[in-house]
Coordinates of C-alpha atoms in Angstrom, one line a residue:
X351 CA 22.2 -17.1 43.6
X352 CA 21.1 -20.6 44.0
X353 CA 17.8 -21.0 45.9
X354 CA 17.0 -23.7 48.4
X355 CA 14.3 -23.6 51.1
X356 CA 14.5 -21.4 53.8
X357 CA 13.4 -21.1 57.3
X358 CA 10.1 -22.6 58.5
X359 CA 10.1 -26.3 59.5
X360 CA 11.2 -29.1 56.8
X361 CA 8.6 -29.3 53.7
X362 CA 5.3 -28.6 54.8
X363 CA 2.8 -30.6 53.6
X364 CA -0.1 -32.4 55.0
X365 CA -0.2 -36.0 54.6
X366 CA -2.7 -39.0 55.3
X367 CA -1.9 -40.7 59.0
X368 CA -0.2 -44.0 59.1
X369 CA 1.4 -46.3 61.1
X370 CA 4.1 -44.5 62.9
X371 CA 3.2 -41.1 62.0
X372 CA 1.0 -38.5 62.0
X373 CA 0.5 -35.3 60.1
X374 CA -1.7 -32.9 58.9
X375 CA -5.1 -33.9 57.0
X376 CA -4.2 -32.0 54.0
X377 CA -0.2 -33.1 52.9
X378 CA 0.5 -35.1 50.5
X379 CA 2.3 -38.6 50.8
X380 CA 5.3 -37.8 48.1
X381 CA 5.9 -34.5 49.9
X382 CA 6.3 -36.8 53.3
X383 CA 8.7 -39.2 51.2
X384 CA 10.6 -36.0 50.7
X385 CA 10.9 -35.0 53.6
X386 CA 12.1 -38.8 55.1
X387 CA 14.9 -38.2 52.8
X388 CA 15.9 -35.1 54.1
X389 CA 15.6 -36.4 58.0
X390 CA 17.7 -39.3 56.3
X391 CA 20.9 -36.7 55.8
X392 CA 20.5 -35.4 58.9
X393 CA 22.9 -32.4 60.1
X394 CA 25.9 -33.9 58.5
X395 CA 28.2 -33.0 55.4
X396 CA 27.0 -34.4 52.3
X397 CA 27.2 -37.7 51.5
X398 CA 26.2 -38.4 55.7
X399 CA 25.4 -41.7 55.8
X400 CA 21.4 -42.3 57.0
X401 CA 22.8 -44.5 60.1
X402 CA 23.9 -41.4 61.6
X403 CA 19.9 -39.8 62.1
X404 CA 16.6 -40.9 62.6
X405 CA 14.8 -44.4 61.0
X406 CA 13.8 -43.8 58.0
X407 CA 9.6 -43.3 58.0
X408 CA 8.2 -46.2 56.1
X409 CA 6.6 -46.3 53.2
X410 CA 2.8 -45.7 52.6
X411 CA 1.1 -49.1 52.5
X412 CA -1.1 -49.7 49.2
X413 CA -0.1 -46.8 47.3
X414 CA 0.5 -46.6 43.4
X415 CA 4.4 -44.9 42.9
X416 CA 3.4 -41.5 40.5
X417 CA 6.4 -41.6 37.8
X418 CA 5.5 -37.7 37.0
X419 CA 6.1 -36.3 40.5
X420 CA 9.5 -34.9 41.0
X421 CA 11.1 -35.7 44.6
X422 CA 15.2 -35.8 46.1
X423 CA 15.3 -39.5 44.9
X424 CA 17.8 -39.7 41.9
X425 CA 18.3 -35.8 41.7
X426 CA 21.0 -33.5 42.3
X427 CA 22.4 -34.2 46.7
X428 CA 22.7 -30.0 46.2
X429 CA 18.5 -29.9 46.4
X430 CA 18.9 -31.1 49.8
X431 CA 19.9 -28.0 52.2
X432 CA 21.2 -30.7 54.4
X433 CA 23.9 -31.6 52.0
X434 CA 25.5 -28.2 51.5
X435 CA 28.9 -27.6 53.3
X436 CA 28.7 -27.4 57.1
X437 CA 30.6 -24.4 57.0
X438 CA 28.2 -22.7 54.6
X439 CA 25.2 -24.2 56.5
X440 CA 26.4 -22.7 59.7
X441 CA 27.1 -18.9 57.7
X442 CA 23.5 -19.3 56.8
X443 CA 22.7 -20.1 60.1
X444 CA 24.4 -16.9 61.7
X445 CA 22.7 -15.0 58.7
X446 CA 19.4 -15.9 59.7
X447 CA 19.9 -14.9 63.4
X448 CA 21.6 -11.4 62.1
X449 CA 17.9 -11.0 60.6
X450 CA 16.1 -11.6 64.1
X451 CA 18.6 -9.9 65.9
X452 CA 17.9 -6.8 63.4
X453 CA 13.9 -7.4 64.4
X454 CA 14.1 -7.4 68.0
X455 CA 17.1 -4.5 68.1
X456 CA 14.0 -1.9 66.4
X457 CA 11.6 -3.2 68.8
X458 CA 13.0 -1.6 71.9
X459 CA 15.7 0.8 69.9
X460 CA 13.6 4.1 71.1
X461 CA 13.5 3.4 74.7
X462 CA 15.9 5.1 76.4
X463 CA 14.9 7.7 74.2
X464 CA 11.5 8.4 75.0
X465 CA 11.8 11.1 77.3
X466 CA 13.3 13.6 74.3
X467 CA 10.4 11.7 71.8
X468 CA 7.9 13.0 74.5
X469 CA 10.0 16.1 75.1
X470 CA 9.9 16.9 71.6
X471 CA 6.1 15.9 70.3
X472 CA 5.1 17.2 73.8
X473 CA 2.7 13.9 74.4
X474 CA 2.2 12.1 77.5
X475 CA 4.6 9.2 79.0
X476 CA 1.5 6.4 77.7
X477 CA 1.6 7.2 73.8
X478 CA 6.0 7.4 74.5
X479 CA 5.8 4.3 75.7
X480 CA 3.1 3.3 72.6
X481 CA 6.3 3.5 70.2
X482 CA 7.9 0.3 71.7
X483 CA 4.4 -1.8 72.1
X484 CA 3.2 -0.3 68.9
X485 CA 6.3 -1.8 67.4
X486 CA 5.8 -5.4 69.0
X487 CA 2.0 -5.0 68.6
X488 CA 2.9 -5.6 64.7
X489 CA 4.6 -8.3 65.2
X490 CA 1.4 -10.0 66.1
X491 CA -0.4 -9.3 62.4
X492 CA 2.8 -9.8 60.4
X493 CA 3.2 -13.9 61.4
X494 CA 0.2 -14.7 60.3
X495 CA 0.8 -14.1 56.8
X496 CA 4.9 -15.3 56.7
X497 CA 4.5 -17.8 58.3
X498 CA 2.1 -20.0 56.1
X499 CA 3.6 -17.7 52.4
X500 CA 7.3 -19.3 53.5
X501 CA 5.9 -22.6 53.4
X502 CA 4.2 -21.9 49.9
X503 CA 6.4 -19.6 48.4
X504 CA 10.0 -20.1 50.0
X505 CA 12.1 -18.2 52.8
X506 CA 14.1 -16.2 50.6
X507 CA 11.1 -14.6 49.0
X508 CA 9.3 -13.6 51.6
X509 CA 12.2 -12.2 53.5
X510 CA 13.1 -9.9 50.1
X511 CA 9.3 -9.1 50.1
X512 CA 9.0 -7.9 53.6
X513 CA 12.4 -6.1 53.9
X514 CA 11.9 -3.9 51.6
X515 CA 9.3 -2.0 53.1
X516 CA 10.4 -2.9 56.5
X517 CA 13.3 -0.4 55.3
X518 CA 11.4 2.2 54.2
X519 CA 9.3 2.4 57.5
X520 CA 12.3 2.9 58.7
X521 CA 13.0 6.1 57.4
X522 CA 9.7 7.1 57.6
X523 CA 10.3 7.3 61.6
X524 CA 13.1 9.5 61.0
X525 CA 11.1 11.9 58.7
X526 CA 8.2 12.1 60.8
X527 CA 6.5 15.1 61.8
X528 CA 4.3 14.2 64.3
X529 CA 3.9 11.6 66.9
X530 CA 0.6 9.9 65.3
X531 CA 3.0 9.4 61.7
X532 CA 5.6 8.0 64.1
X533 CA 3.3 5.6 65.7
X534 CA 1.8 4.2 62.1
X535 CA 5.3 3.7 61.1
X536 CA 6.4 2.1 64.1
X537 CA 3.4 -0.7 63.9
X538 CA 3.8 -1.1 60.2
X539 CA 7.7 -1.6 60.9
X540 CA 6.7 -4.3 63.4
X541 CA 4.3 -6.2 60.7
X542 CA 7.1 -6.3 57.4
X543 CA 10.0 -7.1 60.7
X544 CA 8.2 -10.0 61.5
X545 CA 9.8 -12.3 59.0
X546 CA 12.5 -13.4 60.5
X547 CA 11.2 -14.3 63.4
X548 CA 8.4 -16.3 61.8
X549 CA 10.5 -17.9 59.1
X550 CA 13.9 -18.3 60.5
X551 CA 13.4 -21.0 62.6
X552 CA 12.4 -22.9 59.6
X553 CA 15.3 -22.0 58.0
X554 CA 17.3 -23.7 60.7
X555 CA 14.8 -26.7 60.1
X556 CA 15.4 -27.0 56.4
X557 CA 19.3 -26.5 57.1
X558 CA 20.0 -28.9 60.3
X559 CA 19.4 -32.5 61.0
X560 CA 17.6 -33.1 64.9
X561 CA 21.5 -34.3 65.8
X562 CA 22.9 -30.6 65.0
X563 CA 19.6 -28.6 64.7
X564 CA 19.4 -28.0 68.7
X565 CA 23.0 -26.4 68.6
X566 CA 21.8 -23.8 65.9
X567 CA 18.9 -23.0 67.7
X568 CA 20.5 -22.0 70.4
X569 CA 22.2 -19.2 69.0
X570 CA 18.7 -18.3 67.3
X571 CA 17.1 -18.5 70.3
X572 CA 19.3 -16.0 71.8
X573 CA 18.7 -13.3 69.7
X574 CA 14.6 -12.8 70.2
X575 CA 15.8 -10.9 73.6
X576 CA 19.8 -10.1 72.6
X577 CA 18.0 -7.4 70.4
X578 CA 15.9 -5.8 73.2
X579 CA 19.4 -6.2 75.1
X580 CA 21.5 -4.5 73.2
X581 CA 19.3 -1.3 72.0
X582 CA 18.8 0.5 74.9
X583 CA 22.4 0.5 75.7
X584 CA 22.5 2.5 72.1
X585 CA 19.7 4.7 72.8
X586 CA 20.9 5.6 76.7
X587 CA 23.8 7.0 74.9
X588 CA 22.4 8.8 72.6
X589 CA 20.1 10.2 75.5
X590 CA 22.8 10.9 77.9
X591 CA 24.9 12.6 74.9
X592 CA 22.1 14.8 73.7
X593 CA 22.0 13.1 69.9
X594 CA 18.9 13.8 68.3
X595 CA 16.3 10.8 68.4
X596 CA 16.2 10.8 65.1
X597 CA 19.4 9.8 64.6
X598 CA 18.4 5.9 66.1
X599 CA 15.9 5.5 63.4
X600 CA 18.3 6.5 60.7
X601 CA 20.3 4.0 62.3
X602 CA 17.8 1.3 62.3
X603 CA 17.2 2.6 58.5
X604 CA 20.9 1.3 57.4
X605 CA 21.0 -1.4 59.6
X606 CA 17.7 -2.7 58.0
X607 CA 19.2 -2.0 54.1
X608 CA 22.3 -3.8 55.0
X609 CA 20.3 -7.0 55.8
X610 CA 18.1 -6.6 52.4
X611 CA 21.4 -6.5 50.8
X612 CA 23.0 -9.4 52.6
X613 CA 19.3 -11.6 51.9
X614 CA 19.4 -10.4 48.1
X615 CA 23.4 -11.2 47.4
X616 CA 23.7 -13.8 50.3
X617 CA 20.6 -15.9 51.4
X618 CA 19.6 -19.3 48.7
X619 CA 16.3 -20.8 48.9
X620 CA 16.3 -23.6 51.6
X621 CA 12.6 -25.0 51.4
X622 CA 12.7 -28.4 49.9
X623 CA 9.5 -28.3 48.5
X624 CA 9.8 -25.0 46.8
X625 CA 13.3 -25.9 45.6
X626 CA 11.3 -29.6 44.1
X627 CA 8.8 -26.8 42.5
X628 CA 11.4 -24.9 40.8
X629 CA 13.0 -28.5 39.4
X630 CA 9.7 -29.9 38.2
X631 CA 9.3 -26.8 36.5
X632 CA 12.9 -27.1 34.8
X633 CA 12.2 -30.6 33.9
X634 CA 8.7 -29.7 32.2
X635 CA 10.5 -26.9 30.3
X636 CA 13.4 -29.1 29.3
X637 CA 11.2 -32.2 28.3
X638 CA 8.0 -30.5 27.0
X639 CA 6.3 -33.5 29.4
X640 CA 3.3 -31.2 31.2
X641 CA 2.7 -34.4 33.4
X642 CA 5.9 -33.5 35.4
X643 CA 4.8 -31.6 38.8
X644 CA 5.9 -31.6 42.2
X645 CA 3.9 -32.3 45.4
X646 CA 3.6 -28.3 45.9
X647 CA 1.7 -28.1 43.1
X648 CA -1.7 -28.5 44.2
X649 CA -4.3 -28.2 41.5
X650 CA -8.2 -28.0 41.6
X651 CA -7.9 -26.3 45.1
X652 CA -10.9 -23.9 46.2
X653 CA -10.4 -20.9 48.0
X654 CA -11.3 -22.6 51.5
X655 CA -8.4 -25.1 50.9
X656 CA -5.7 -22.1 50.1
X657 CA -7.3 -20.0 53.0
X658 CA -6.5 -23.3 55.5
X659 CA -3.6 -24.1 54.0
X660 CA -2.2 -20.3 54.2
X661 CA -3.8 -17.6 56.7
X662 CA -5.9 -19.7 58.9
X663 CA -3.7 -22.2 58.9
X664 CA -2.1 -21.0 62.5
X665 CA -5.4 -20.3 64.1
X666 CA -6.5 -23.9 63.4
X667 CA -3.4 -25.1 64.6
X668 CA -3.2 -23.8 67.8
X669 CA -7.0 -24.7 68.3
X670 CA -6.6 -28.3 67.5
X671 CA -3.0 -28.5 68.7
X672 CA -3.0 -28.3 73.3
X673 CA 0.7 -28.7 73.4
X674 CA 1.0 -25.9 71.3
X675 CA -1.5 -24.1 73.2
X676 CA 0.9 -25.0 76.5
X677 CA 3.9 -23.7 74.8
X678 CA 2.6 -20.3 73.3
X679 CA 0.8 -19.2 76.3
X680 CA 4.0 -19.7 78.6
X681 CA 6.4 -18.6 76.0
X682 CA 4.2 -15.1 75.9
X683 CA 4.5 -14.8 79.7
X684 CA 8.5 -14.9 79.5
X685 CA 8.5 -12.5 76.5
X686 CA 5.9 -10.2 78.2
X687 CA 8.7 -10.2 81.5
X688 CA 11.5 -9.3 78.9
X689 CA 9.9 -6.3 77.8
X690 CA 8.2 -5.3 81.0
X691 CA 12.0 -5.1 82.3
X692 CA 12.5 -1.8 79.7
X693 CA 10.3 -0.1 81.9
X694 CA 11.7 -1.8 85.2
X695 CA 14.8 -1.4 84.6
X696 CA 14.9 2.4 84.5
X697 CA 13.0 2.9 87.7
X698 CA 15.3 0.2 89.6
X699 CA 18.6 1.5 88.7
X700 CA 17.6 5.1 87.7
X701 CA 15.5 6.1 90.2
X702 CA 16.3 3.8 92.7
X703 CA 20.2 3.4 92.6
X704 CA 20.9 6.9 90.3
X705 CA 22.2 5.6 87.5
X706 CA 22.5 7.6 84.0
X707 CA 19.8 6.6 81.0
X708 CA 23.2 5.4 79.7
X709 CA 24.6 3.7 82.6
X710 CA 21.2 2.1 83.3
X711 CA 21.1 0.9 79.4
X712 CA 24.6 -1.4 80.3
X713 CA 22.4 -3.1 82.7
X714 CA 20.8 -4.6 79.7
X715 CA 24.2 -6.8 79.5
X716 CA 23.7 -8.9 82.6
X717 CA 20.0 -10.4 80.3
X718 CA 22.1 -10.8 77.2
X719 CA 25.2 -12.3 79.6
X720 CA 23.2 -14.7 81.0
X721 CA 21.9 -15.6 77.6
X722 CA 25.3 -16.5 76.3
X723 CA 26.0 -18.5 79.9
X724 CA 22.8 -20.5 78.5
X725 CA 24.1 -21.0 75.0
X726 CA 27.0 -22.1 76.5
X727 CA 25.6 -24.5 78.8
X728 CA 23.5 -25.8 76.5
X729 CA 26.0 -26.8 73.2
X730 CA 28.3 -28.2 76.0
X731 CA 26.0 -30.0 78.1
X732 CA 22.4 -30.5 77.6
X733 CA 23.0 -30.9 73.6
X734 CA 25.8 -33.3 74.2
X735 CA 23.8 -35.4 76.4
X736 CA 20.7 -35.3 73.7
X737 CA 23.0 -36.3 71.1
X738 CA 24.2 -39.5 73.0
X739 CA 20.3 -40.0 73.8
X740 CA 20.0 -39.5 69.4
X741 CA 23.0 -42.1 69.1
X742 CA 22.1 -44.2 72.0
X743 CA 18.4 -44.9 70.5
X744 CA 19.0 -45.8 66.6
X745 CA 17.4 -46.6 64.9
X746 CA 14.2 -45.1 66.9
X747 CA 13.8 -41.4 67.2
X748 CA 14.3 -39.4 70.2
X749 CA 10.8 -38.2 71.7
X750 CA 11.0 -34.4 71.0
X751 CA 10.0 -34.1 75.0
X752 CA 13.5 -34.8 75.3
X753 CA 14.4 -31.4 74.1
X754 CA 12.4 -30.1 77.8
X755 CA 15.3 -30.8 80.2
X756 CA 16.7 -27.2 79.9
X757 CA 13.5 -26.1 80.8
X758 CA 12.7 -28.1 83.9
X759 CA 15.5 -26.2 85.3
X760 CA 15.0 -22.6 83.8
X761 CA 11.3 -22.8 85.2
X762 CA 12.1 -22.2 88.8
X763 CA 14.9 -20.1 88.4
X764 CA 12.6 -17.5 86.3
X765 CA 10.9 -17.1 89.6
X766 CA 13.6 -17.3 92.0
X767 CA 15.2 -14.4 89.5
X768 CA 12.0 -12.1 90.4
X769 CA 12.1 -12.3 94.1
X770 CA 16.1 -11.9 94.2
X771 CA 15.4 -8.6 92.1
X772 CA 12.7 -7.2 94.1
X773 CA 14.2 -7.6 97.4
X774 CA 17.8 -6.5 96.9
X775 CA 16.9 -3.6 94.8
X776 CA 17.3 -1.5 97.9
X777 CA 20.0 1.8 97.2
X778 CA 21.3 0.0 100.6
X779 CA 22.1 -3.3 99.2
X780 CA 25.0 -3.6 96.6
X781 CA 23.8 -3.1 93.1
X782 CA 25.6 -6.0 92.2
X783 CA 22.9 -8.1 93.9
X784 CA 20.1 -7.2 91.2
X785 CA 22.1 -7.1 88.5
X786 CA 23.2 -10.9 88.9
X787 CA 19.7 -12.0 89.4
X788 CA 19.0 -10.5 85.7
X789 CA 22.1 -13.0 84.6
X790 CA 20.1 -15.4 86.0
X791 CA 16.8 -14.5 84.6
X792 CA 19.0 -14.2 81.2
X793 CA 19.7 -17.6 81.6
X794 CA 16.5 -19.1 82.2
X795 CA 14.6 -17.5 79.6
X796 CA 16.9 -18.3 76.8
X797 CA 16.1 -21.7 77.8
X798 CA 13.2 -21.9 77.9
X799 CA 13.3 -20.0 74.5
X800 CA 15.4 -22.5 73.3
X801 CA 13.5 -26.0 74.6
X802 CA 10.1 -24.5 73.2
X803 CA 11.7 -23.6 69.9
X804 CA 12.9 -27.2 70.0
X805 CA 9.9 -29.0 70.8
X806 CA 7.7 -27.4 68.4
X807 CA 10.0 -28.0 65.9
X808 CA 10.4 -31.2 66.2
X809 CA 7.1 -32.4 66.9
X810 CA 5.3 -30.3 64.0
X811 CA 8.5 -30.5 61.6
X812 CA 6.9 -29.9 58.2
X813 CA 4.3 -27.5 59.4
X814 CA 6.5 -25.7 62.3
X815 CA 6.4 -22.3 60.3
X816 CA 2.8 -22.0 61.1
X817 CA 3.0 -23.1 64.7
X818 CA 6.1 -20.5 65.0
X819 CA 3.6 -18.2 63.5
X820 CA 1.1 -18.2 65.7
X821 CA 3.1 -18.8 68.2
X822 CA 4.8 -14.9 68.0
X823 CA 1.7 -13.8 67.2
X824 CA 0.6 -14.9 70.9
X825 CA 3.9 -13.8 72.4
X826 CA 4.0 -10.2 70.6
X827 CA 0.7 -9.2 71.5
X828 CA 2.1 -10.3 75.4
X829 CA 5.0 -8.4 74.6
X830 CA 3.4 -4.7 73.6
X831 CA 1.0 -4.7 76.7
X832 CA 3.0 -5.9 79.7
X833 CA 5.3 -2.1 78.7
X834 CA 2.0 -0.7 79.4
X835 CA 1.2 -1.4 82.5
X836 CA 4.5 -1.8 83.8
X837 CA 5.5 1.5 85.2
X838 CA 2.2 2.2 86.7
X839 CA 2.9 -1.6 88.5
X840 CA 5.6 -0.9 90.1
X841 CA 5.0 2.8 91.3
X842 CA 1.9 2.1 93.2
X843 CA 3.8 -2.0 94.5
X844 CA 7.1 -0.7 94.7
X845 CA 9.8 -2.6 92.9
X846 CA 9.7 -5.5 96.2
X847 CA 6.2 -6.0 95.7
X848 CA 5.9 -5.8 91.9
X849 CA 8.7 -8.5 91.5
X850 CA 7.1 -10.4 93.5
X851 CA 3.7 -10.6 91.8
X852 CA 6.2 -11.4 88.5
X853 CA 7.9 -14.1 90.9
X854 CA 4.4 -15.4 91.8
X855 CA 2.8 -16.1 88.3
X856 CA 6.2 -17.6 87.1
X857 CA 5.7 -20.1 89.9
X858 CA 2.1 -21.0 88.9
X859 CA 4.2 -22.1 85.4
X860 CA 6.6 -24.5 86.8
X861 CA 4.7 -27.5 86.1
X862 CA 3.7 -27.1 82.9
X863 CA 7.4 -28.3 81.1
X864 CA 7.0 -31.3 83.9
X865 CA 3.4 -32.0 82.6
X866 CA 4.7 -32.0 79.0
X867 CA 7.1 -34.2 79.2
X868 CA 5.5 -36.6 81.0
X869 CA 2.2 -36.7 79.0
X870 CA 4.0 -35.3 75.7
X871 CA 4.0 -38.4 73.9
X872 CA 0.0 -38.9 74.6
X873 CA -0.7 -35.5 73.4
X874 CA 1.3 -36.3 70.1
X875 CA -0.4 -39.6 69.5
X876 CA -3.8 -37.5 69.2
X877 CA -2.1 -35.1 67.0
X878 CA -3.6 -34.0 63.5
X879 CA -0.4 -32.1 62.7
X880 CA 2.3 -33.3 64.7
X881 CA 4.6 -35.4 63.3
X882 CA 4.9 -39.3 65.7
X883 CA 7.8 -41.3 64.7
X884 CA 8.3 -42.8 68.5
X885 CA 4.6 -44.5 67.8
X886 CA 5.4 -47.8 69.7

């Protein structure tokens, strides 16, 4: 299988500032050159012409050409991901989501299941509840180390690496004999699952060009919370049915080995620089030349600059980085609501309108319905209209604040969706009502999924698998404690007064996409990592 660079954001290399642009401290200039070729191609089929994207970045004043480094100019288009078939792109694409989807389906898999786990083990409803926020609570130690390792070592690596033990935690859950074995397995599941969702969005980076790279996201987008969707509609069956729990481990067992297989027979390498690595290491071999080398190639480093580079690279980001900051705190509000709504859900349309564990696991369908309504609306609508913006503004760049607008709608509707749940959640009022408010809620959280995906993106291109990392680091850790205090919330507020509260801190975030895309640009300019090509 041929390799090419995979998901994380487009090569990621630090590089000196210059007029125009800005990037890390530590990239190098060739590896930015590299990457101007592959904004260059853009989305389209290969042989795109350059017209069709974003001005090309100039060149860096004052500095002597190296002959021995090996970048895209004069090589093989089929090094550049962006060249491949748009077909093939787009199966790579849906590949990549299948592997997040997988992620997020474990995370909340057991759910509807817990009362036989408890049953069974004879524990309390708190450490039941621990196997879904143990699971997330990996998700926050696994990132760190993808993240930056996809952006050395390529996507396709790193996904093999992790899956494979990711599928034997797997079985480990089904062969447990007690809860605490369940509970290891469960947060070591979460840490090796974690790949995906740290490296797949660079794999849509290294794939798509900004004028098609919004509609691909949009499907991955979807799947961080079509994953939690879906499961407990599985395991609400298997409840209702009497199926041993068990059995949905074995079945997260298979459906992780069918994704190692599918990433070991089906997934290249997509990271440019890593692909450039591989040729400059062909080219040595085939020339016997040892001066050959590629910008990845970093020599004379000391262990502080590989530590920075790799591991701490995320923290540092996110310290030095306020838009960032912006993003990943409201981003792990939403995904803290999402799985808060596992424990909500059951006690709304369980104990409040009498609904099976099965029945209330299809409920789960009116958040991933409203997530397709926002998919829709957004490759019809609000991607159309940024691609006129992309066409309408050559040869400049669009400001990645553009990619906000979904957002400045889904903000307010995240908290209208709240308050419509908590007061028509009555067994008096038609269960209809709720359910359609968690179509809208759907809705507004895949975009604002899908404009923060965007935005960091395309403001921290080359180094977007690190802010991605950190960034579900944040989220996840949001994500395994809001499960825990969830059921206890809306016993002692009822479900009125606990959607509420939800309804009330969602409203304390609807400035913050305003603010950003207003003052976006300024917070760019002063960027060490971002990358500025709008710089008037």
């Amino acid at each position: 299988m041929s390799s090419a660079p995979t998901t994380s954001a487009v090569p990621t290399a630090p590089t000196p500032r210059r007029e125009g642009i800005t990037s890390s401290e530590h990239s190098s200039t060739e590896t930015l050159d590299e990457n101007r070729d592959v904004e260059r191609v853009g989305g389209g089929e290969k042989g795109s012409s350059p017209s069709k994207v974003e001005a090309p970045m100039p060149a860096p004043p004052h500095q002597e050409k190296d002959e021995f480094l090996v970048t895209l100019e004069g090589r093989d288009p089929q090094l550049n991901p962006h060249n491949w078939k748009e077909s093939y792109r787009w199966f790579l694409t849906a590949l990549g989501g299948l592997l997040v989807l997988n992620a997020t389906f474990a995370s909340s898999a057991p759910s509807n299941l817990i009362p036989s786990i408890i049953k069974h083990y004879n524990v309390s409803e708190e450490v039941g509840v621990l196997l879904i926020s143990i699971f997330v609570a990996g998700y926050c130690l696994g990132p760190i180390l993808w993240g930056p390792l996809s952006e050395r070592y390529g996507r396709r690596k790193i996904f093999i690496i992790a899956f494979i033990p990711y599928v034997g935690f797997q079985i480990g859950c089904a062969l447990a004999k007690n809860v605490g074995s369940q509970i290891i397995f469960r947060f070591l599941g979460g840490c090796f699952a974690s790949a995906p969702l740290t490296a797949s969005g660079g794999l849509i980076a290294d794939l798509w060009g900004p004028d098609k790279r919004g509609d691909a996201l949009a499907i991955f987008s979807l799947m961080p919370f079509a994953g939690p969707a879906i499961a407990p509609i599985v395991s609400g069956y298997m409840e209702v049915t009497g199926t041993d729990f068990r059995w949905i481990f074995w079945t997260l067992a298979i459906f992780a080995g069918v994704c190692l297989v599918a990433i070991v027979a089906l997934l290249p390498e997509t990271f440019v620089p890593y692909l450039l690595y591989q040729e400059a290491k062909r080219v040595r071999k085939e020339t016997g030349d040892e001066r050959f080398h590629a910008a990845l190639e970093k020599k004379n480093e000391t262990m502080r600059d590989v530590l920075n580079r790799t591991v701490l690279k995320p923290f540092i980001m996110i310290a030095e980085e306020p838009l960032l900051l912006v993003v990943t705190v409201y981003m792990s509000f939403v995904y803290g609501l999402i799985y808060l709504m596992f424990e909500a859900v059951p006690i709304i349309f369980v104990q409040g309108h009498g609904l099976n564990a099965g029945e209330a696991g299809l409920v789960f369908l009116a958040l991933l319905s409203g997530g397709v309504i926002g998919v829709v609306t957004y490759i019809f609508y609000f991607n159309k209209k940024y691609t006129r913006k992309l066409v309408a503004s050559k040869p400049k760049p669009v400001a990645p604040e553009e990619r906000l607008e979904p957002m400045l709608w889904a903000a307010p509707f995240l908290a209208i969706s709240f308050f419509w749940i908590g007061w028509t959640s009555y067994p008096s009022i038609s269960i209809a009502s709720p359910i359609l408010a968690i179509v809208m809620l759907g809705a507004a959280v895949l975009f604002i999924f899908l404009s923060c995906f965007n935005i960091l993106i395309d403001t921290y291109l080359w180094n977007a698998a690190s802010a991605l990392a950190i960034n579900t680091v944040c989220r996840s850790a949001f994500g395994a404690a809001f499960p825990l205090f969830a059921t206890q919330m809306y016993n002692k507020l009822g479900t009125p007064g606990a959607s509420s509260l939800l309804g009330g801190l969602a409203i304390v975030f609807i400035p913050a996409p305003f603010l950003m895309k207003k003052y976006g640009k300024k917070i760019r300019m002063m960027s060490k990592n971002a990358v500025v090509l709008d710089k008037d």
